[in-house]
PDB file of N, CA and C in Angstrom:
ATOM      1  N   UNK X   1     -14.654   8.983  32.862  1.00  0.00           N
ATOM      2  CA  UNK X   1     -15.090   7.870  32.052  1.00  0.00           C
ATOM      3  C   UNK X   1     -15.057   8.278  30.578  1.00  0.00           C
ATOM      4  N   UNK X   2     -14.414   7.490  29.751  1.00  0.00           N
ATOM      5  CA  UNK X   2     -14.351   7.801  28.323  1.00  0.00           C
ATOM      6  C   UNK X   2     -15.485   7.101  27.596  1.00  0.00           C
ATOM      7  N   UNK X   3     -15.933   7.731  26.556  1.00  0.00           N
ATOM      8  CA  UNK X   3     -17.014   7.168  25.758  1.00  0.00           C
ATOM      9  C   UNK X   3     -16.404   6.260  24.690  1.00  0.00           C
ATOM     10  N   UNK X   4     -16.905   5.050  24.599  1.00  0.00           N
ATOM     11  CA  UNK X   4     -16.372   4.120  23.601  1.00  0.00           C
ATOM     12  C   UNK X   4     -17.000   4.419  22.241  1.00  0.00           C
ATOM     13  N   UNK X   5     -16.245   4.212  21.169  1.00  0.00           N
ATOM     14  CA  UNK X   5     -16.790   4.472  19.831  1.00  0.00           C
ATOM     15  C   UNK X   5     -17.879   3.477  19.479  1.00  0.00           C
ATOM     16  N   UNK X   6     -18.727   3.839  18.554  1.00  0.00           N
ATOM     17  CA  UNK X   6     -19.793   2.961  18.088  1.00  0.00           C
ATOM     18  C   UNK X   6     -19.228   2.073  16.983  1.00  0.00           C
ATOM     19  N   UNK X   7     -18.773   0.884  17.351  1.00  0.00           N
ATOM     20  CA  UNK X   7     -18.124  -0.019  16.410  1.00  0.00           C
ATOM     21  C   UNK X   7     -19.121  -0.666  15.455  1.00  0.00           C
ATOM     22  N   UNK X   8     -20.413  -0.574  15.736  1.00  0.00           N
ATOM     23  CA  UNK X   8     -21.411  -1.174  14.855  1.00  0.00           C
ATOM     24  C   UNK X   8     -21.556  -0.414  13.549  1.00  0.00           C
ATOM     25  N   UNK X   9     -21.229   0.854  13.522  1.00  0.00           N
ATOM     26  CA  UNK X   9     -21.380   1.647  12.304  1.00  0.00           C
ATOM     27  C   UNK X   9     -20.076   1.676  11.519  1.00  0.00           C
ATOM     28  N   UNK X  10     -19.040   2.260  12.108  1.00  0.00           N
ATOM     29  CA  UNK X  10     -17.767   2.412  11.377  1.00  0.00           C
ATOM     30  C   UNK X  10     -16.605   2.369  12.365  1.00  0.00           C
ATOM     31  N   UNK X  11     -15.546   1.701  12.006  1.00  0.00           N
ATOM     32  CA  UNK X  11     -14.301   1.727  12.772  1.00  0.00           C
ATOM     33  C   UNK X  11     -13.224   2.330  11.891  1.00  0.00           C
ATOM     34  N   UNK X  12     -12.356   3.123  12.476  1.00  0.00           N
ATOM     35  CA  UNK X  12     -11.263   3.708  11.691  1.00  0.00           C
ATOM     36  C   UNK X  12     -10.039   2.806  11.790  1.00  0.00           C
ATOM     37  N   UNK X  13      -9.370   2.670  10.694  1.00  0.00           N
ATOM     38  CA  UNK X  13      -8.195   1.813  10.611  1.00  0.00           C
ATOM     39  C   UNK X  13      -7.073   2.608   9.963  1.00  0.00           C
ATOM     40  N   UNK X  14      -5.977   2.816  10.671  1.00  0.00           N
ATOM     41  CA  UNK X  14      -4.884   3.621  10.154  1.00  0.00           C
ATOM     42  C   UNK X  14      -3.708   2.708   9.824  1.00  0.00           C
ATOM     43  N   UNK X  15      -3.349   2.643   8.556  1.00  0.00           N
ATOM     44  CA  UNK X  15      -2.247   1.809   8.113  1.00  0.00           C
ATOM     45  C   UNK X  15      -1.462   2.573   7.062  1.00  0.00           C
ATOM     46  N   UNK X  16      -0.180   2.721   7.276  1.00  0.00           N
ATOM     47  CA  UNK X  16       0.700   3.430   6.352  1.00  0.00           C
ATOM     48  C   UNK X  16       0.166   4.827   6.033  1.00  0.00           C
ATOM     49  N   UNK X  17      -0.211   5.562   7.085  1.00  0.00           N
ATOM     50  CA  UNK X  17      -0.634   6.965   6.968  1.00  0.00           C
ATOM     51  C   UNK X  17      -1.872   7.139   6.095  1.00  0.00           C
ATOM     52  N   UNK X  18      -2.748   6.144   6.058  1.00  0.00           N
ATOM     53  CA  UNK X  18      -3.999   6.308   5.334  1.00  0.00           C
ATOM     54  C   UNK X  18      -5.145   5.901   6.249  1.00  0.00           C
ATOM     55  N   UNK X  19      -6.273   6.499   6.038  1.00  0.00           N
ATOM     56  CA  UNK X  19      -7.446   6.177   6.832  1.00  0.00           C
ATOM     57  C   UNK X  19      -8.418   5.420   5.948  1.00  0.00           C
ATOM     58  N   UNK X  20      -8.802   4.265   6.393  1.00  0.00           N
ATOM     59  CA  UNK X  20      -9.840   3.487   5.736  1.00  0.00           C
ATOM     60  C   UNK X  20     -10.947   3.293   6.755  1.00  0.00           C
ATOM     61  N   UNK X  21     -12.133   3.084   6.285  1.00  0.00           N
ATOM     62  CA  UNK X  21     -13.250   2.829   7.175  1.00  0.00           C
ATOM     63  C   UNK X  21     -13.728   1.415   6.933  1.00  0.00           C
ATOM     64  N   UNK X  22     -14.084   0.754   8.003  1.00  0.00           N
ATOM     65  CA  UNK X  22     -14.577  -0.611   7.876  1.00  0.00           C
ATOM     66  C   UNK X  22     -16.096  -0.583   7.938  1.00  0.00           C
ATOM     67  N   UNK X  23     -16.719  -1.132   6.931  1.00  0.00           N
ATOM     68  CA  UNK X  23     -18.170  -1.224   6.866  1.00  0.00           C
ATOM     69  C   UNK X  23     -18.541  -2.624   7.350  1.00  0.00           C
ATOM     70  N   UNK X  24     -19.062  -2.694   8.573  1.00  0.00           N
ATOM     71  CA  UNK X  24     -19.381  -3.990   9.162  1.00  0.00           C
ATOM     72  C   UNK X  24     -20.519  -4.686   8.432  1.00  0.00           C
ATOM     73  N   UNK X  25     -21.449  -3.927   7.876  1.00  0.00           N
ATOM     74  CA  UNK X  25     -22.572  -4.518   7.172  1.00  0.00           C
ATOM     75  C   UNK X  25     -22.099  -5.278   5.937  1.00  0.00           C
ATOM     76  N   UNK X  26     -21.217  -4.644   5.165  1.00  0.00           N
ATOM     77  CA  UNK X  26     -20.707  -5.274   3.945  1.00  0.00           C
ATOM     78  C   UNK X  26     -19.450  -6.098   4.187  1.00  0.00           C
ATOM     79  N   UNK X  27     -18.806  -5.914   5.341  1.00  0.00           N
ATOM     80  CA  UNK X  27     -17.600  -6.671   5.658  1.00  0.00           C
ATOM     81  C   UNK X  27     -16.410  -6.291   4.808  1.00  0.00           C
ATOM     82  N   UNK X  28     -16.237  -5.002   4.528  1.00  0.00           N
ATOM     83  CA  UNK X  28     -15.119  -4.556   3.695  1.00  0.00           C
ATOM     84  C   UNK X  28     -14.652  -3.167   4.110  1.00  0.00           C
ATOM     85  N   UNK X  29     -13.418  -2.866   3.753  1.00  0.00           N
ATOM     86  CA  UNK X  29     -12.874  -1.533   3.991  1.00  0.00           C
ATOM     87  C   UNK X  29     -13.300  -0.618   2.854  1.00  0.00           C
ATOM     88  N   UNK X  30     -13.562   0.632   3.181  1.00  0.00           N
ATOM     89  CA  UNK X  30     -13.878   1.622   2.161  1.00  0.00           C
ATOM     90  C   UNK X  30     -12.901   2.773   2.272  1.00  0.00           C
ATOM     91  N   UNK X  31     -12.750   3.505   1.195  1.00  0.00           N
ATOM     92  CA  UNK X  31     -11.840   4.650   1.174  1.00  0.00           C
ATOM     93  C   UNK X  31     -12.330   5.646   0.142  1.00  0.00           C
ATOM     94  N   UNK X  32     -11.690   6.796   0.116  1.00  0.00           N
ATOM     95  CA  UNK X  32     -12.021   7.849  -0.848  1.00  0.00           C
ATOM     96  C   UNK X  32     -10.771   8.244  -1.617  1.00  0.00           C
ATOM     97  N   UNK X  33     -10.980   8.535  -2.898  1.00  0.00           N
ATOM     98  CA  UNK X  33      -9.888   9.066  -3.710  1.00  0.00           C
ATOM     99  C   UNK X  33      -9.713  10.550  -3.421  1.00  0.00           C
ATOM    100  N   UNK X  34      -8.467  11.023  -3.555  1.00  0.00           N
ATOM    101  CA  UNK X  34      -8.208  12.452  -3.590  1.00  0.00           C
ATOM    102  C   UNK X  34      -8.647  12.901  -4.981  1.00  0.00           C
ATOM    103  N   UNK X  35      -9.644  13.767  -5.030  1.00  0.00           N
ATOM    104  CA  UNK X  35     -10.285  14.136  -6.293  1.00  0.00           C
ATOM    105  C   UNK X  35      -9.285  14.696  -7.310  1.00  0.00           C
ATOM    106  N   UNK X  36      -8.420  15.586  -6.881  1.00  0.00           N
ATOM    107  CA  UNK X  36      -7.462  16.205  -7.799  1.00  0.00           C
ATOM    108  C   UNK X  36      -6.485  15.170  -8.342  1.00  0.00           C
ATOM    109  N   UNK X  37      -5.976  14.321  -7.466  1.00  0.00           N
ATOM    110  CA  UNK X  37      -4.987  13.323  -7.910  1.00  0.00           C
ATOM    111  C   UNK X  37      -5.574  12.304  -8.868  1.00  0.00           C
ATOM    112  N   UNK X  38      -6.777  11.817  -8.565  1.00  0.00           N
ATOM    113  CA  UNK X  38      -7.350  10.776  -9.414  1.00  0.00           C
ATOM    114  C   UNK X  38      -7.782  11.344 -10.768  1.00  0.00           C
ATOM    115  N   UNK X  39      -8.272  12.575 -10.785  1.00  0.00           N
ATOM    116  CA  UNK X  39      -8.651  13.182 -12.067  1.00  0.00           C
ATOM    117  C   UNK X  39      -7.423  13.517 -12.898  1.00  0.00           C
ATOM    118  N   UNK X  40      -6.337  13.893 -12.232  1.00  0.00           N
ATOM    119  CA  UNK X  40      -5.080  14.147 -12.945  1.00  0.00           C
ATOM    120  C   UNK X  40      -4.556  12.852 -13.562  1.00  0.00           C
ATOM    121  N   UNK X  41      -4.629  11.755 -12.802  1.00  0.00           N
ATOM    122  CA  UNK X  41      -4.180  10.463 -13.327  1.00  0.00           C
ATOM    123  C   UNK X  41      -5.017  10.052 -14.533  1.00  0.00           C
ATOM    124  N   UNK X  42      -6.306  10.347 -14.509  1.00  0.00           N
ATOM    125  CA  UNK X  42      -7.170  10.034 -15.644  1.00  0.00           C
ATOM    126  C   UNK X  42      -6.776  10.862 -16.870  1.00  0.00           C
ATOM    127  N   UNK X  43      -6.494  12.144 -16.657  1.00  0.00           N
ATOM    128  CA  UNK X  43      -6.068  13.006 -17.772  1.00  0.00           C
ATOM    129  C   UNK X  43      -4.774  12.503 -18.399  1.00  0.00           C
ATOM    130  N   UNK X  44      -3.860  12.044 -17.568  1.00  0.00           N
ATOM    131  CA  UNK X  44      -2.573  11.543 -18.066  1.00  0.00           C
ATOM    132  C   UNK X  44      -2.772  10.321 -18.962  1.00  0.00           C
ATOM    133  N   UNK X  45      -3.751   9.466 -18.623  1.00  0.00           N
ATOM    134  CA  UNK X  45      -3.993   8.272 -19.443  1.00  0.00           C
ATOM    135  C   UNK X  45      -4.658   8.618 -20.767  1.00  0.00           C
ATOM    136  N   UNK X  46      -5.306   9.779 -20.836  1.00  0.00           N
ATOM    137  CA  UNK X  46      -5.993  10.179 -22.051  1.00  0.00           C
ATOM    138  C   UNK X  46      -7.335   9.483 -22.244  1.00  0.00           C
ATOM    139  N   UNK X  47      -7.834   8.850 -21.188  1.00  0.00           N
ATOM    140  CA  UNK X  47      -9.118   8.157 -21.268  1.00  0.00           C
ATOM    141  C   UNK X  47     -10.206   8.984 -20.604  1.00  0.00           C
ATOM    142  N   UNK X  48     -11.439   8.595 -20.864  1.00  0.00           N
ATOM    143  CA  UNK X  48     -12.571   9.237 -20.192  1.00  0.00           C
ATOM    144  C   UNK X  48     -13.055   8.307 -19.078  1.00  0.00           C
ATOM    145  N   UNK X  49     -13.913   8.852 -18.223  1.00  0.00           N
ATOM    146  CA  UNK X  49     -14.496   8.019 -17.171  1.00  0.00           C
ATOM    147  C   UNK X  49     -15.305   6.879 -17.794  1.00  0.00           C
ATOM    148  N   UNK X  50     -15.975   7.155 -18.891  1.00  0.00           N
ATOM    149  CA  UNK X  50     -16.767   6.131 -19.569  1.00  0.00           C
ATOM    150  C   UNK X  50     -15.873   4.997 -20.074  1.00  0.00           C
ATOM    151  N   UNK X  51     -14.766   5.343 -20.710  1.00  0.00           N
ATOM    152  CA  UNK X  51     -13.833   4.318 -21.209  1.00  0.00           C
ATOM    153  C   UNK X  51     -13.262   3.488 -20.055  1.00  0.00           C
ATOM    154  N   UNK X  52     -12.927   4.148 -18.978  1.00  0.00           N
ATOM    155  CA  UNK X  52     -12.406   3.453 -17.804  1.00  0.00           C
ATOM    156  C   UNK X  52     -13.468   2.514 -17.225  1.00  0.00           C
ATOM    157  N   UNK X  53     -14.694   3.001 -17.128  1.00  0.00           N
ATOM    158  CA  UNK X  53     -15.797   2.191 -16.597  1.00  0.00           C
ATOM    159  C   UNK X  53     -16.031   0.956 -17.465  1.00  0.00           C
ATOM    160  N   UNK X  54     -16.002   1.137 -18.775  1.00  0.00           N
ATOM    161  CA  UNK X  54     -16.203   0.005 -19.682  1.00  0.00           C
ATOM    162  C   UNK X  54     -15.089  -1.018 -19.540  1.00  0.00           C
ATOM    163  N   UNK X  55     -13.872  -0.549 -19.395  1.00  0.00           N
ATOM    164  CA  UNK X  55     -12.732  -1.452 -19.243  1.00  0.00           C
ATOM    165  C   UNK X  55     -12.844  -2.260 -17.944  1.00  0.00           C
ATOM    166  N   UNK X  56     -13.337  -1.614 -16.875  1.00  0.00           N
ATOM    167  CA  UNK X  56     -13.452  -2.272 -15.576  1.00  0.00           C
ATOM    168  C   UNK X  56     -14.786  -2.983 -15.374  1.00  0.00           C
ATOM    169  N   UNK X  57     -15.670  -2.861 -16.369  1.00  0.00           N
ATOM    170  CA  UNK X  57     -17.009  -3.431 -16.288  1.00  0.00           C
ATOM    171  C   UNK X  57     -17.781  -2.900 -15.082  1.00  0.00           C
ATOM    172  N   UNK X  58     -17.684  -1.584 -14.897  1.00  0.00           N
ATOM    173  CA  UNK X  58     -18.438  -0.860 -13.872  1.00  0.00           C
ATOM    174  C   UNK X  58     -19.313   0.157 -14.577  1.00  0.00           C
ATOM    175  N   UNK X  59     -20.326   0.658 -13.886  1.00  0.00           N
ATOM    176  CA  UNK X  59     -21.136   1.708 -14.499  1.00  0.00           C
ATOM    177  C   UNK X  59     -20.361   3.021 -14.482  1.00  0.00           C
ATOM    178  N   UNK X  60     -20.619   3.878 -15.478  1.00  0.00           N
ATOM    179  CA  UNK X  60     -19.964   5.180 -15.518  1.00  0.00           C
ATOM    180  C   UNK X  60     -20.361   6.002 -14.298  1.00  0.00           C
ATOM    181  N   UNK X  61     -21.576   5.811 -13.855  1.00  0.00           N
ATOM    182  CA  UNK X  61     -22.052   6.532 -12.677  1.00  0.00           C
ATOM    183  C   UNK X  61     -21.238   6.157 -11.437  1.00  0.00           C
ATOM    184  N   UNK X  62     -20.932   4.878 -11.276  1.00  0.00           N
ATOM    185  CA  UNK X  62     -20.146   4.416 -10.131  1.00  0.00           C
ATOM    186  C   UNK X  62     -18.725   4.974 -10.191  1.00  0.00           C
ATOM    187  N   UNK X  63     -18.126   4.933 -11.376  1.00  0.00           N
ATOM    188  CA  UNK X  63     -16.773   5.479 -11.546  1.00  0.00           C
ATOM    189  C   UNK X  63     -16.793   6.986 -11.290  1.00  0.00           C
ATOM    190  N   UNK X  64     -17.824   7.669 -11.790  1.00  0.00           N
ATOM    191  CA  UNK X  64     -17.953   9.104 -11.553  1.00  0.00           C
ATOM    192  C   UNK X  64     -18.059   9.434 -10.074  1.00  0.00           C
ATOM    193  N   UNK X  65     -18.802   8.631  -9.329  1.00  0.00           N
ATOM    194  CA  UNK X  65     -18.922   8.843  -7.882  1.00  0.00           C
ATOM    195  C   UNK X  65     -17.558   8.678  -7.198  1.00  0.00           C
ATOM    196  N   UNK X  66     -16.800   7.673  -7.626  1.00  0.00           N
ATOM    197  CA  UNK X  66     -15.468   7.458  -7.063  1.00  0.00           C
ATOM    198  C   UNK X  66     -14.556   8.649  -7.350  1.00  0.00           C
ATOM    199  N   UNK X  67     -14.666   9.199  -8.556  1.00  0.00           N
ATOM    200  CA  UNK X  67     -13.832  10.333  -8.954  1.00  0.00           C
ATOM    201  C   UNK X  67     -14.270  11.632  -8.283  1.00  0.00           C
ATOM    202  N   UNK X  68     -15.436  11.634  -7.682  1.00  0.00           N
ATOM    203  CA  UNK X  68     -15.921  12.824  -6.980  1.00  0.00           C
ATOM    204  C   UNK X  68     -15.860  12.683  -5.469  1.00  0.00           C
ATOM    205  N   UNK X  69     -15.064  11.721  -4.988  1.00  0.00           N
ATOM    206  CA  UNK X  69     -14.788  11.624  -3.559  1.00  0.00           C
ATOM    207  C   UNK X  69     -15.749  10.790  -2.742  1.00  0.00           C
ATOM    208  N   UNK X  70     -16.585   9.989  -3.360  1.00  0.00           N
ATOM    209  CA  UNK X  70     -17.484   9.109  -2.609  1.00  0.00           C
ATOM    210  C   UNK X  70     -16.715   7.910  -2.080  1.00  0.00           C
ATOM    211  N   UNK X  71     -17.214   7.297  -1.018  1.00  0.00           N
ATOM    212  CA  UNK X  71     -16.604   6.084  -0.482  1.00  0.00           C
ATOM    213  C   UNK X  71     -16.762   4.932  -1.464  1.00  0.00           C
ATOM    214  N   UNK X  72     -15.672   4.208  -1.671  1.00  0.00           N
ATOM    215  CA  UNK X  72     -15.697   3.013  -2.511  1.00  0.00           C
ATOM    216  C   UNK X  72     -14.929   1.920  -1.785  1.00  0.00           C
ATOM    217  N   UNK X  73     -15.152   0.692  -2.183  1.00  0.00           N
ATOM    218  CA  UNK X  73     -14.443  -0.417  -1.534  1.00  0.00           C
ATOM    219  C   UNK X  73     -12.961  -0.364  -1.907  1.00  0.00           C
ATOM    220  N   UNK X  74     -12.167  -0.948  -1.034  1.00  0.00           N
ATOM    221  CA  UNK X  74     -10.724  -0.993  -1.305  1.00  0.00           C
ATOM    222  C   UNK X  74     -10.451  -1.792  -2.578  1.00  0.00           C
ATOM    223  N   UNK X  75     -11.220  -2.837  -2.805  1.00  0.00           N
ATOM    224  CA  UNK X  75     -11.051  -3.662  -4.008  1.00  0.00           C
ATOM    225  C   UNK X  75     -11.296  -2.836  -5.269  1.00  0.00           C
ATOM    226  N   UNK X  76     -12.382  -2.060  -5.289  1.00  0.00           N
ATOM    227  CA  UNK X  76     -12.688  -1.213  -6.443  1.00  0.00           C
ATOM    228  C   UNK X  76     -11.619  -0.142  -6.619  1.00  0.00           C
ATOM    229  N   UNK X  77     -11.167   0.435  -5.508  1.00  0.00           N
ATOM    230  CA  UNK X  77     -10.118   1.457  -5.571  1.00  0.00           C
ATOM    231  C   UNK X  77      -8.845   0.892  -6.192  1.00  0.00           C
ATOM    232  N   UNK X  78      -8.500  -0.326  -5.823  1.00  0.00           N
ATOM    233  CA  UNK X  78      -7.300  -0.965  -6.395  1.00  0.00           C
ATOM    234  C   UNK X  78      -7.462  -1.213  -7.899  1.00  0.00           C
ATOM    235  N   UNK X  79      -8.650  -1.655  -8.312  1.00  0.00           N
ATOM    236  CA  UNK X  79      -8.894  -1.885  -9.745  1.00  0.00           C
ATOM    237  C   UNK X  79      -8.780  -0.581 -10.534  1.00  0.00           C
ATOM    238  N   UNK X  80      -9.345   0.482 -10.018  1.00  0.00           N
ATOM    239  CA  UNK X  80      -9.273   1.780 -10.708  1.00  0.00           C
ATOM    240  C   UNK X  80      -7.834   2.267 -10.764  1.00  0.00           C
ATOM    241  N   UNK X  81      -7.111   2.163  -9.651  1.00  0.00           N
ATOM    242  CA  UNK X  81      -5.706   2.593  -9.616  1.00  0.00           C
ATOM    243  C   UNK X  81      -4.868   1.800 -10.614  1.00  0.00           C
ATOM    244  N   UNK X  82      -5.085   0.495 -10.681  1.00  0.00           N
ATOM    245  CA  UNK X  82      -4.355  -0.343 -11.646  1.00  0.00           C
ATOM    246  C   UNK X  82      -4.660   0.078 -13.081  1.00  0.00           C
ATOM    247  N   UNK X  83      -5.944   0.354 -13.361  1.00  0.00           N
ATOM    248  CA  UNK X  83      -6.336   0.764 -14.715  1.00  0.00           C
ATOM    249  C   UNK X  83      -5.729   2.113 -15.087  1.00  0.00           C
ATOM    250  N   UNK X  84      -5.504   2.969 -14.075  1.00  0.00           N
ATOM    251  CA  UNK X  84      -4.891   4.273 -14.324  1.00  0.00           C
ATOM    252  C   UNK X  84      -3.366   4.186 -14.344  1.00  0.00           C
ATOM    253  N   UNK X  85      -2.820   3.057 -13.925  1.00  0.00           N
ATOM    254  CA  UNK X  85      -1.370   2.890 -13.881  1.00  0.00           C
ATOM    255  C   UNK X  85      -0.719   3.718 -12.793  1.00  0.00           C
ATOM    256  N   UNK X  86      -1.455   3.935 -11.702  1.00  0.00           N
ATOM    257  CA  UNK X  86      -0.948   4.745 -10.594  1.00  0.00           C
ATOM    258  C   UNK X  86      -1.030   3.956  -9.298  1.00  0.00           C
ATOM    259  N   UNK X  87      -0.064   4.164  -8.390  1.00  0.00           N
ATOM    260  CA  UNK X  87      -0.132   3.475  -7.094  1.00  0.00           C
ATOM    261  C   UNK X  87      -1.350   3.947  -6.294  1.00  0.00           C
ATOM    262  N   UNK X  88      -2.025   3.017  -5.660  1.00  0.00           N
ATOM    263  CA  UNK X  88      -3.215   3.350  -4.886  1.00  0.00           C
ATOM    264  C   UNK X  88      -2.911   4.364  -3.794  1.00  0.00           C
ATOM    265  N   UNK X  89      -1.774   4.208  -3.113  1.00  0.00           N
ATOM    266  CA  UNK X  89      -1.425   5.123  -2.024  1.00  0.00           C
ATOM    267  C   UNK X  89      -1.298   6.577  -2.466  1.00  0.00           C
ATOM    268  N   UNK X  90      -1.010   6.807  -3.743  1.00  0.00           N
ATOM    269  CA  UNK X  90      -0.915   8.188  -4.238  1.00  0.00           C
ATOM    270  C   UNK X  90      -2.258   8.788  -4.601  1.00  0.00           C
ATOM    271  N   UNK X  91      -3.283   7.944  -4.748  1.00  0.00           N
ATOM    272  CA  UNK X  91      -4.585   8.426  -5.188  1.00  0.00           C
ATOM    273  C   UNK X  91      -5.598   8.616  -4.060  1.00  0.00           C
ATOM    274  N   UNK X  92      -5.397   7.955  -2.917  1.00  0.00           N
ATOM    275  CA  UNK X  92      -6.397   8.039  -1.856  1.00  0.00           C
ATOM    276  C   UNK X  92      -6.160   9.223  -0.948  1.00  0.00           C
ATOM    277  N   UNK X  93      -7.228   9.617  -0.266  1.00  0.00           N
ATOM    278  CA  UNK X  93      -7.133  10.683   0.737  1.00  0.00           C
ATOM    279  C   UNK X  93      -6.291  10.185   1.893  1.00  0.00           C
ATOM    280  N   UNK X  94      -5.372  11.011   2.343  1.00  0.00           N
ATOM    281  CA  UNK X  94      -4.512  10.647   3.471  1.00  0.00           C
ATOM    282  C   UNK X  94      -5.158  11.074   4.769  1.00  0.00           C
ATOM    283  N   UNK X  95      -4.850  10.334   5.839  1.00  0.00           N
ATOM    284  CA  UNK X  95      -5.345  10.688   7.167  1.00  0.00           C
ATOM    285  C   UNK X  95      -4.541  11.832   7.754  1.00  0.00           C
ATOM    286  N   UNK X  96      -5.068  12.380   8.836  1.00  0.00           N
ATOM    287  CA  UNK X  96      -4.365  13.493   9.512  1.00  0.00           C
ATOM    288  C   UNK X  96      -3.167  12.999  10.264  1.00  0.00           C
TER     289      UNK X  96
END
């Protein structure tokens, strides 16, 4: 007998070699940035996390958490990737 996953907490979704997690409470997919890639993209733009946060109308603390590998919504990840001028698929952590 196989044990079924606990779908009430998190479900894994694999699409185009990336792993996203579905948060049933909030009804959205979440993901994590690859810390090295996203910080490199920020350096290339010549902006700071504060400048990026102000442009996106997010708190610097929230942007800092995203840049340090915390889970963020797919929508927020797309906004940050667009502001950095980098494809989202190159900035997120890839699945195994």
